[in-house]
XYZ file of C-alpha atoms in Angstrom:
728
model
C 97.316 142.079 59.219
C 97.187 145.878 59.514
C 94.146 147.655 58.165
C 94.638 150.308 55.479
C 93.963 153.107 57.938
C 96.563 151.773 60.315
C 99.015 151.561 57.490
C 98.382 155.192 56.640
C 98.900 156.208 60.201
C 102.136 154.225 60.375
C 103.319 155.920 57.183
C 102.584 159.351 58.611
C 104.610 158.520 61.735
C 107.539 157.302 59.644
C 107.389 160.418 57.491
C 107.432 162.645 60.576
C 110.478 160.817 61.900
C 112.212 161.119 58.523
C 111.755 164.862 58.698
C 114.437 164.954 61.383
C 116.958 163.009 59.318
C 120.320 164.232 57.993
C 120.736 165.929 54.610
C 120.383 163.555 51.704
C 121.898 165.847 49.048
C 125.539 165.810 50.145
C 128.000 165.184 47.288
C 130.460 163.598 49.736
C 130.518 160.484 51.882
C 128.774 160.413 55.231
C 130.402 162.433 58.044
C 132.738 164.181 55.592
C 131.621 167.575 56.960
C 133.024 166.642 60.365
C 136.500 165.998 58.993
C 139.359 168.541 59.022
C 139.118 168.872 55.256
C 138.626 171.956 53.112
C 136.419 171.560 50.034
C 136.786 173.673 46.897
C 136.263 173.353 43.155
C 137.935 173.756 39.790
C 135.873 174.601 36.717
C 137.721 174.053 33.452
C 140.117 171.081 33.416
C 142.610 169.329 35.558
C 145.853 171.209 36.108
C 147.982 170.745 32.986
C 151.442 171.228 34.499
C 152.403 170.532 38.100
C 156.071 170.290 37.153
C 157.502 173.578 38.608
C 159.710 174.127 35.551
C 156.601 174.281 33.367
C 153.733 175.495 35.541
C 152.668 179.048 34.612
C 148.884 178.993 34.907
C 146.797 180.401 37.764
C 144.679 177.268 38.147
C 147.843 175.272 38.942
C 149.036 177.511 41.764
C 146.934 176.030 44.603
C 148.813 172.775 43.968
C 152.316 173.907 43.074
C 152.639 176.474 45.909
C 151.264 173.965 48.430
C 153.645 171.165 47.362
C 156.802 173.012 46.389
C 158.817 175.493 48.445
C 160.814 178.300 46.858
C 163.577 179.943 48.848
C 161.428 183.012 49.537
C 157.744 183.789 49.830
C 155.433 186.706 50.551
C 154.284 187.616 54.033
C 150.704 186.425 54.184
C 149.220 189.476 55.930
C 151.515 192.458 55.334
C 150.717 195.097 52.714
C 152.520 196.389 50.716
C 153.749 192.944 49.836
C 156.947 191.925 51.574
C 159.304 189.022 50.901
C 160.196 186.680 53.749
C 162.432 183.581 53.863
C 160.751 180.193 53.472
C 163.341 177.477 52.932
C 166.093 180.078 53.079
C 167.372 180.647 56.594
C 167.350 184.398 56.006
C 166.848 187.090 53.353
C 170.187 187.673 51.650
C 171.562 190.863 50.132
C 173.907 190.212 47.200
C 177.560 191.185 47.030
C 178.785 192.849 43.816
C 181.788 191.931 41.677
C 183.505 193.623 38.759
C 184.616 191.978 35.495
C 187.746 190.633 37.168
C 185.803 189.134 40.062
C 186.910 191.793 42.559
C 184.551 192.727 45.369
C 182.837 196.083 44.939
C 181.323 198.301 47.684
C 177.603 197.866 48.405
C 176.785 201.374 47.162
C 178.622 201.079 43.831
C 176.689 202.447 40.829
C 174.743 199.665 39.189
C 176.405 200.206 35.796
C 179.746 199.092 37.279
C 178.460 195.780 38.605
C 179.378 192.766 36.454
C 178.029 190.056 38.790
C 175.585 190.082 41.719
C 176.350 187.116 43.949
C 173.755 185.625 46.296
C 175.014 183.119 48.870
C 171.783 181.801 50.358
C 171.782 179.525 53.440
C 168.938 177.006 53.573
C 167.357 175.547 56.651
C 168.592 172.206 57.888
C 166.415 169.199 58.481
C 163.845 169.832 55.749
C 162.651 166.552 54.251
C 160.971 165.623 50.986
C 157.503 164.124 51.138
C 157.225 160.328 51.159
C 157.562 159.074 47.620
C 158.532 155.828 45.857
C 161.381 157.581 44.045
C 163.257 157.594 47.364
C 162.368 154.042 48.457
C 165.356 151.775 49.192
C 165.491 148.023 49.564
C 167.316 145.999 52.215
C 170.595 146.422 50.341
C 170.252 150.191 50.208
C 169.484 150.182 46.485
C 166.663 152.120 44.892
C 163.677 149.831 44.978
C 161.894 151.318 41.927
C 164.835 152.012 39.666
C 165.241 150.455 37.232
C 161.756 148.998 37.008
C 160.728 146.043 34.846
C 157.620 146.411 32.691
C 155.588 143.895 34.720
C 156.241 145.916 37.907
C 154.400 148.866 36.387
C 151.425 146.985 34.986
C 149.087 147.740 37.904
C 150.510 151.188 38.815
C 148.472 154.224 37.792
C 149.018 156.447 40.828
C 151.626 156.942 43.512
C 149.403 155.120 45.959
C 149.894 151.971 43.890
C 153.520 151.676 45.028
C 153.870 149.784 48.292
C 157.081 151.430 49.450
C 158.077 155.037 49.872
C 161.106 156.870 51.220
C 162.417 160.358 51.796
C 165.620 162.272 52.278
C 166.817 165.672 53.429
C 166.584 168.678 51.151
C 169.997 170.153 50.202
C 171.290 173.072 48.158
C 172.019 170.567 45.346
C 168.263 170.190 44.781
C 167.985 173.873 44.006
C 170.932 173.619 41.607
C 169.208 170.759 39.824
C 165.990 172.812 39.616
C 167.764 175.691 37.918
C 169.423 173.302 35.483
C 166.062 171.833 34.508
C 164.939 175.288 33.359
C 167.510 174.995 30.541
C 166.609 171.428 29.530
C 165.542 171.107 25.861
C 163.168 168.339 26.937
C 161.049 170.727 28.994
C 160.876 174.075 27.124
C 160.367 176.069 30.329
C 158.519 179.383 29.779
C 161.193 181.220 31.791
C 164.159 179.949 29.764
C 164.636 183.383 28.130
C 164.545 185.276 31.422
C 167.063 182.955 33.043
C 169.314 183.093 29.962
C 169.335 186.874 30.308
C 170.053 187.051 34.017
C 171.888 183.909 35.270
C 175.606 183.872 34.614
C 176.468 181.269 31.981
C 172.870 180.075 31.607
C 172.650 180.602 27.820
C 175.803 178.649 27.096
C 174.643 175.957 29.538
C 171.329 175.665 27.665
C 173.167 175.278 24.355
C 175.356 172.598 25.896
C 172.255 170.642 26.947
C 170.810 170.888 23.432
C 173.926 169.243 22.020
C 173.935 166.585 24.706
C 170.271 165.808 24.003
C 171.121 165.094 20.372
C 173.487 162.252 21.120
C 172.706 158.775 19.846
C 171.368 156.615 21.310
C 169.302 159.162 23.245
C 169.075 158.173 26.962
C 165.663 157.916 28.513
C 166.763 160.235 31.299
C 168.969 163.260 30.719
C 170.930 163.359 33.967
C 171.819 167.010 34.608
C 174.149 166.452 37.532
C 177.352 166.052 35.518
C 176.780 169.356 33.709
C 178.100 172.518 35.291
C 176.041 175.711 35.418
C 178.508 178.510 36.376
C 175.886 180.820 37.804
C 174.261 178.300 40.168
C 176.330 176.139 42.522
C 176.101 174.461 45.884
C 178.962 175.687 48.065
C 178.111 173.008 50.549
C 175.120 170.955 51.606
C 173.220 173.963 52.961
C 174.507 176.952 50.944
C 173.320 177.898 47.483
C 175.280 180.366 45.365
C 173.463 182.172 42.539
C 175.305 184.669 40.320
C 173.282 187.165 38.314
C 174.534 189.207 35.392
C 174.971 192.867 36.380
C 172.790 194.367 39.052
C 169.217 193.159 39.062
C 167.556 193.737 42.460
C 164.269 192.305 41.178
C 165.850 188.861 40.911
C 164.833 188.213 44.533
C 161.238 187.958 43.378
C 162.068 185.080 41.052
C 163.261 183.200 44.151
C 159.684 183.349 45.434
C 158.269 181.578 42.371
C 157.947 177.806 41.997
C 160.109 177.940 38.854
C 163.079 178.044 41.236
C 161.663 175.564 43.780
C 163.900 172.533 44.522
C 163.759 169.302 42.499
C 165.080 165.969 43.630
C 166.998 164.265 40.808
C 165.617 160.922 42.024
C 162.079 162.134 41.241
C 162.928 163.091 37.653
C 164.802 159.847 37.094
C 161.897 157.814 38.554
C 159.367 159.343 36.167
C 161.669 159.065 33.127
C 161.364 155.276 33.066
C 159.616 153.484 30.183
C 155.799 153.424 30.232
C 155.562 155.871 33.115
C 154.035 158.595 30.961
C 151.544 156.122 29.480
C 150.344 155.435 33.029
C 150.072 159.170 33.730
C 152.995 158.918 36.149
C 154.845 162.184 35.558
C 155.924 165.274 37.474
C 153.083 167.091 35.752
C 150.604 164.746 37.433
C 152.353 163.619 40.640
C 154.733 166.315 41.950
C 157.368 165.737 44.568
C 158.158 168.523 47.044
C 158.873 169.554 50.604
C 155.823 171.777 51.175
C 153.006 171.446 53.687
C 150.905 169.250 51.388
C 151.316 166.389 48.948
C 149.044 165.200 46.150
C 147.477 161.875 47.230
C 144.595 161.505 44.782
C 144.368 162.671 41.167
C 141.420 161.705 38.994
C 141.730 163.662 35.777
C 138.894 166.114 35.266
C 137.098 164.747 38.364
C 138.833 165.165 41.682
C 142.222 166.030 43.223
C 143.183 165.729 46.862
C 145.999 167.430 48.768
C 146.896 165.735 52.059
C 149.108 166.914 54.874
C 152.772 166.072 54.213
C 153.794 163.976 57.260
C 157.409 165.112 56.788
C 156.615 168.829 56.875
C 158.362 170.697 59.644
C 155.487 173.069 60.537
C 156.151 176.773 59.953
C 154.510 179.176 62.468
C 151.511 181.286 61.566
C 152.439 185.011 61.380
C 151.947 187.268 64.404
C 151.921 190.654 62.635
C 149.847 192.100 59.803
C 148.479 195.315 58.437
C 146.038 197.532 60.348
C 142.660 195.824 60.693
C 143.962 192.271 60.670
C 143.717 191.986 64.433
C 140.090 193.100 64.469
C 139.345 190.677 61.585
C 140.598 187.759 63.640
C 143.553 187.128 61.342
C 146.103 186.993 64.205
C 144.295 184.532 66.517
C 146.570 181.666 65.412
C 149.798 183.614 66.012
C 152.762 181.270 66.321
C 150.790 178.018 65.835
C 152.404 175.496 63.490
C 150.937 175.184 60.011
C 149.255 173.686 58.086
C 145.989 173.486 60.030
C 144.157 171.327 57.482
C 144.494 167.578 57.057
C 143.178 167.555 53.484
C 141.995 169.777 50.650
C 139.576 168.283 48.141
C 139.127 169.886 44.709
C 136.122 168.651 42.676
C 135.262 169.483 39.097
C 132.284 171.801 38.549
C 131.758 172.452 34.850
C 129.018 175.031 35.394
C 128.970 178.092 37.653
C 125.351 177.684 38.832
C 125.785 174.286 40.527
C 129.122 175.431 41.946
C 127.519 178.438 43.618
C 124.529 176.350 44.657
C 126.781 173.905 46.506
C 128.705 176.761 48.040
C 125.497 178.268 49.426
C 124.503 174.844 50.724
C 127.804 174.660 52.586
C 129.354 171.850 50.554
C 132.188 174.078 49.318
C 134.140 176.073 51.873
C 135.655 178.338 49.160
C 134.305 178.357 45.578
C 137.776 178.417 43.988
C 140.935 178.972 45.966
C 142.889 180.708 43.203
C 140.145 182.953 41.759
C 139.577 186.512 42.915
C 136.211 187.295 41.339
C 133.789 185.409 43.643
C 133.992 187.861 46.527
C 133.517 190.731 44.112
C 130.591 189.180 42.256
C 128.775 188.235 45.429
C 129.369 191.660 46.984
C 127.835 193.214 43.888
C 124.930 190.779 43.976
C 124.259 191.676 47.613
C 124.196 195.362 46.691
C 121.710 194.714 43.872
C 119.394 192.320 45.706
C 117.985 192.629 49.207
C 117.120 188.898 49.176
C 120.679 187.903 48.356
C 122.086 190.344 50.899
C 119.860 188.812 53.572
C 120.768 185.299 52.503
C 124.484 185.970 52.577
C 124.162 187.645 55.976
C 122.023 184.851 57.381
C 124.610 182.299 56.257
C 127.469 184.327 57.686
C 129.424 184.369 54.420
C 132.714 186.252 54.463
C 132.921 188.447 51.373
C 136.255 190.284 51.279
C 137.392 192.544 48.452
C 140.302 194.952 47.997
C 142.212 196.553 45.130
C 144.725 194.176 43.633
C 148.150 194.577 42.039
C 146.785 195.023 38.547
C 145.826 197.910 36.269
C 143.705 198.603 33.209
C 144.671 201.716 31.211
C 143.721 203.423 27.989
C 146.830 204.010 25.916
C 147.619 206.620 23.275
C 149.793 205.354 20.436
C 152.969 207.507 20.464
C 153.305 207.058 16.679
C 149.843 208.468 15.955
C 149.981 211.995 14.492
C 146.915 213.184 16.440
C 147.368 211.733 19.952
C 151.013 210.714 19.797
C 154.386 212.321 20.379
C 154.406 214.669 17.382
C 157.365 215.622 15.216
C 158.262 218.910 16.911
C 158.236 220.314 20.477
C 155.288 222.471 19.521
C 153.346 219.505 18.145
C 154.263 217.474 21.234
C 152.752 220.171 23.475
C 149.585 220.437 21.403
C 149.067 216.672 21.424
C 149.856 216.528 25.149
C 147.103 219.008 25.876
C 144.728 216.969 23.736
C 145.599 213.832 25.697
C 145.111 215.643 29.017
C 141.752 217.002 27.868
C 140.616 213.492 26.953
C 141.931 212.195 30.294
C 139.879 214.781 32.160
C 136.731 214.022 30.179
C 136.898 210.244 30.750
C 135.363 209.982 34.217
C 136.863 206.681 35.405
C 135.181 207.075 38.782
C 131.880 206.931 36.969
C 133.033 203.979 34.943
C 133.928 202.034 38.069
C 130.602 202.974 39.635
C 128.470 201.991 36.616
C 130.238 198.999 35.102
C 132.060 197.594 38.158
C 129.502 198.412 40.895
C 132.160 200.379 42.751
C 134.392 197.290 42.993
C 137.564 199.108 42.029
C 139.047 202.567 41.985
C 140.245 205.126 39.446
C 144.033 205.029 38.932
C 146.256 208.091 39.197
C 149.568 206.550 38.120
C 151.015 203.396 36.574
C 151.281 201.777 40.050
C 148.375 199.999 41.735
C 147.972 199.747 45.528
C 150.262 197.437 47.545
C 153.160 197.926 45.134
C 155.979 199.888 46.849
C 156.014 203.407 45.472
C 152.230 203.673 45.223
C 150.881 206.697 47.080
C 147.239 206.767 48.245
C 145.018 209.795 47.850
C 145.289 212.706 48.322
C 149.085 212.462 48.189
C 149.198 210.397 45.005
C 146.588 212.380 43.025
C 147.410 213.114 39.364
C 147.730 216.964 39.393
C 147.065 217.305 35.652
C 143.672 215.612 35.791
C 142.596 216.304 39.374
C 142.601 219.155 41.847
C 143.062 218.970 45.617
C 140.942 221.172 47.830
C 141.573 220.751 51.594
C 142.641 217.185 50.959
C 139.604 216.387 48.794
C 140.550 215.110 45.343
C 138.256 216.191 42.508
C 138.386 215.609 38.772
C 139.063 218.833 36.855
C 136.075 220.474 35.208
C 134.859 220.114 31.673
C 135.580 223.807 31.184
C 139.253 223.116 31.867
C 139.122 220.261 29.370
C 137.572 222.590 26.785
C 140.293 225.149 27.404
C 142.958 222.494 26.825
C 141.231 221.476 23.618
C 141.276 225.091 22.449
C 145.022 225.313 23.207
C 145.530 222.062 21.327
C 143.858 223.538 18.230
C 140.471 221.844 18.604
C 138.026 224.449 19.904
C 134.630 222.806 20.555
C 136.089 219.586 19.192
C 136.822 220.945 15.726
C 140.144 221.416 13.961
C 140.845 225.202 14.048
C 142.442 225.042 10.589
C 139.833 223.075 8.696
C 136.722 223.422 10.826
C 136.167 219.667 10.599
C 135.172 217.739 13.720
C 137.969 215.747 15.392
C 137.206 212.036 15.201
C 139.138 209.792 17.600
C 139.523 206.070 17.001
C 139.218 203.378 19.675
C 140.803 200.120 18.544
C 139.617 196.970 20.257
C 139.260 193.259 19.978
C 135.814 191.988 19.108
C 133.941 191.274 22.303
C 136.165 193.545 24.339
C 133.748 196.108 25.732
C 129.941 195.925 25.510
C 127.785 198.321 23.510
C 126.987 200.041 26.808
C 130.687 200.607 27.466
C 131.257 202.052 24.006
C 128.181 204.252 24.338
C 129.550 205.514 27.630
C 132.910 206.335 25.989
C 131.167 208.245 23.203
C 129.099 210.226 25.672
C 132.183 211.173 27.652
C 133.873 212.690 24.593
C 130.668 214.260 23.277
C 130.592 216.484 26.338
C 133.383 218.565 24.798
C 132.397 218.095 21.167
C 134.714 215.168 20.328
C 133.558 212.153 18.316
C 134.597 208.528 18.773
C 134.654 205.790 16.186
C 135.225 202.154 17.198
C 137.479 199.957 15.080
C 136.920 196.408 16.331
C 138.798 193.447 14.890
C 139.410 189.836 15.783
C 142.192 188.844 18.152
C 144.868 188.160 15.524
C 144.208 191.338 13.529
C 144.150 193.415 16.718
C 147.497 191.948 17.832
C 148.937 192.607 14.366
C 147.651 196.205 14.514
C 149.330 196.706 17.883
C 152.611 195.228 16.673
C 152.589 197.605 13.695
C 151.776 200.605 15.852
C 148.662 201.238 13.764
C 146.152 201.676 16.639
C 145.263 205.119 17.974
C 143.601 204.514 21.382
C 143.215 201.140 23.055
C 142.602 199.560 26.471
C 145.251 197.247 27.880
C 145.797 195.583 31.236
C 148.650 194.294 33.327
C 148.756 191.970 36.351
C 151.900 192.176 38.437
C 154.368 189.342 38.072
C 155.965 190.651 41.241
C 155.244 193.690 43.450
C 157.935 196.092 42.219
C 157.556 199.389 40.367
C 159.934 198.095 37.707
C 157.333 195.492 36.664
C 154.849 198.261 35.742
C 157.324 200.888 34.475
C 158.562 198.342 31.942
C 155.265 199.013 30.130
C 156.499 202.543 29.426
C 160.212 201.910 28.869
C 161.399 202.931 25.373
C 163.423 199.775 24.535
C 160.288 197.761 25.339
C 158.213 199.550 22.625
C 155.931 197.017 20.960
C 156.233 198.454 17.406
C 160.030 198.767 17.309
C 161.148 195.993 19.671
C 158.172 193.683 20.175
C 158.105 194.484 23.900
C 155.354 195.246 26.429
C 155.287 199.029 25.847
C 152.015 198.905 23.871
C 151.756 202.698 23.705
C 155.260 202.878 22.175
C 155.987 205.726 24.613
C 159.410 207.280 24.116
C 160.974 209.627 26.644
C 164.724 209.963 27.060
C 164.210 211.293 30.601
C 161.882 208.424 31.575
C 164.321 205.864 30.134
C 167.189 207.458 32.040
C 165.224 207.300 35.293
C 164.141 203.748 34.561
C 167.720 202.618 34.063
C 168.668 204.344 37.308
C 165.669 202.924 39.197
C 166.144 199.331 38.100
C 169.555 199.251 39.813
C 168.391 200.717 43.124
C 167.671 198.658 46.176
C 164.445 199.258 48.055
C 164.631 202.417 50.158
C 164.350 206.211 50.063
C 166.577 206.647 46.991
C 164.470 204.283 44.935
C 161.259 205.833 46.262
C 162.430 209.279 45.146
C 163.204 208.097 41.603
C 159.908 206.221 41.377
C 158.012 209.417 42.261
C 159.943 211.370 39.612
C 158.940 208.760 37.003
C 155.276 208.906 38.092
C 155.225 212.696 37.815
C 156.857 212.588 34.398
C 154.293 210.128 33.043
C 151.460 212.119 34.590
C 152.811 215.166 32.729
C 153.307 213.445 29.377
C 150.032 211.467 29.613
C 150.838 208.533 27.299
C 148.075 206.720 29.186
C 144.756 207.475 30.764
C 145.520 205.567 33.903
C 142.129 203.958 33.905
C 141.219 201.852 36.904
C 142.369 199.243 39.411
C 139.804 196.434 39.832
C 139.075 194.793 43.108
C 139.722 191.132 43.710
C 138.340 189.167 46.585
C 137.313 185.903 48.074
C 134.093 184.285 49.316
C 134.440 182.070 52.386
C 132.107 180.182 54.632
C 131.804 181.450 58.216
C 133.764 178.464 59.561
C 136.837 179.264 57.442
C 139.458 181.141 59.452
C 142.504 183.214 58.429
C 141.112 184.007 54.984
C 142.730 187.044 53.419
C 142.384 187.186 49.613
C 145.414 188.011 47.468
C 146.433 187.196 43.937
C 150.085 187.709 44.842
C 150.274 185.352 47.831
C 149.862 181.936 46.202
C 150.540 179.606 49.140
C 147.444 180.582 51.115
C 146.047 177.079 51.718
C 148.490 176.368 54.552
C 147.159 179.376 56.443
C 143.475 178.362 56.353
C 141.840 176.801 59.357
C 138.287 175.475 59.520
C 135.872 174.663 62.322
C 134.206 171.397 61.229
C 131.732 171.400 64.120
C 130.191 174.652 62.897
C 130.125 173.298 59.334
C 128.182 170.176 60.400
C 125.590 172.246 62.267
C 125.067 174.683 59.416
C 124.956 172.121 56.630
C 122.331 170.169 58.606
C 120.295 173.327 59.103
C 120.604 174.535 55.491
C 119.896 171.171 53.864
C 117.239 169.675 56.125
C 115.066 167.388 53.954
C 111.582 168.777 53.228
C 109.377 165.739 53.604
C 105.912 167.271 54.155
C 104.982 167.102 50.425
C 105.370 163.331 50.758
C 102.534 163.165 53.308
C 99.588 164.002 51.007
C 101.239 162.056 48.199
C 101.604 159.056 50.526
C 97.980 159.337 51.605
C 96.801 159.409 48.015
C 98.948 156.426 47.129
C 97.754 154.436 50.134
C 94.124 155.227 49.411
C 94.660 154.246 45.787
C 96.249 150.960 46.893
C 93.371 150.343 49.287
C 90.787 151.022 46.546
C 92.533 148.777 44.074
C 92.925 146.078 46.701
C 89.275 146.324 47.613
C 88.257 146.120 43.983
C 90.428 143.095 43.439
C 88.955 141.385 46.519
C 85.424 142.147 45.268
C 86.210 140.645 41.908
C 87.626 137.506 43.542
C 84.458 137.133 45.606
C 82.313 137.524 42.522
C 84.302 134.872 40.670
C 84.051 132.508 43.614
C 80.297 133.086 43.841
C 79.790 132.266 40.159
C 81.765 129.059 40.563
C 79.555 128.015 43.473
C 76.406 128.802 41.438
C 77.717 126.805 38.476
């Protein structure tokens, strides 16, 4: 038997050996760090819609754009953003037809175009992922259609089906996808857009509504027998789409998963009785041709994308923008993608444990689809030397850049003080007031104070990376800024005061009544901190103007905007697609919120701007369109219906072993481009999470001494009892 001292010595040796052991805090199974798997998180809930006809939420895009393949996509590295073919064999320019179907010349004025016809060839040999919807039996019949109730009793995921199959993608699958957007059983969020632009789409939608009302109602509404005039398959590999009039921006819709292909077999498979009760739907288990497929889905816990074994392997790009070569973003030029075998998404309800696990190395990217992590960590590193040293020591990649979004302060065109005015003289007076206010509001200071320099002041309605945007000094707003030897400077407060005097408000007072001019900032409650409002008041106070805040709840604020009752407000816009038209719509007269319920929240009205807009929207990309875009920018800078505000940065945070990481909120299919180095991950996780055992040594000694004392006391008592017995 070992003595107590020997036991203590043995315990110390064991503890010393344990100090060299592997991390014990890993949330994954043993050796997971060595696998070719990327780990990330989601923070709110499981994706609600993975059906491409319904999905319209940012947290769903890592899945939908990895599983489905639209005809077009965005070049991963190039800026400004550029469309490239994905499933399409090439980028296609439309041909134009008149009302009689006659071919028109390519340079015909847009107003004369009745139909824009796109004949899009698709690549051959593309296959759908393995899925039970395609499984056939020995007789060539569909194995899982129709299914009997007992066959589904133990099936709660796609992995529960023993057999799978596949088939080649054809143009008919794109036709079926477009038809589904009109289905009354889906209520797609883009139904209105497609009804406006696709030839015959509205009538087709109404036809489906009538068909859906038939009795008895079939479980599956087969869309194949219905004809959609504007979308047809000319043959197995050629898709024809006909658009009403000329609408060059339609090409961007072909890069969204709304128009990704859908196999009719998949929809029919999921339409069977009891499928939805078992969570077997397209919203939960999508079916696509992309680089990944969903292989595990535990609601509000964990989702796993695995490499699609049927994926053809597209090559990694070989060109990018300046700086990409030096950043190592071209090292995988020409190599087939995807590089990852799996992507694991785990639920993290709280931000603190999420970031803790990221800093421990257990997440490679905090959240794939979110652009604030790189910004927040960059700011944290600027504010804290300790965090800066930690991030540097761990080799974290923090990348930020301006994104295709804009926050502006709008002036309500219907307001008598800051709006259009009733006469040319009143327009000019109000315009000078708006320009004075625009000079006074130092958005560079705002970005510095409230955004820690993670953004930039805007000079026009267009943010960077949208074609038509001009960087400084070329794109400087001449009414708010001056240029001196290429250096852009905000105009002085004296110039703002002079404009106020010309507007009839010398020193901030009405020249007729002598009363101070009070401006009203309308906002939603919670939009803008007290510090922000105080900053706004101080800006205006520099020239004698006063600001009063009128905050209301969300519903009342929205009602106020619809009625055109606000005076000044802050609004934002994130690009749906990288085209000037997407931002200029916010200033287009027929889109005025008060009169037409559109997106023109300032209710700006300008016959010249509307004329240029209607000309620009028909122009193809090129010098002619660029010239019109610049005219529109200069007109809006002159009229000043907005203070152009600022463009915030977006960015990503990536571990050092993640390669090819270039953050973008426009490029949604980024996962296929990522590559990881698992060997480096293993080494760093072991180093960062080495167990700290030394506190166990003194605790162990105390426990062993306590055990020895108790044991000694017990032995002494036993000896005393034995001695008494002998004496008795």
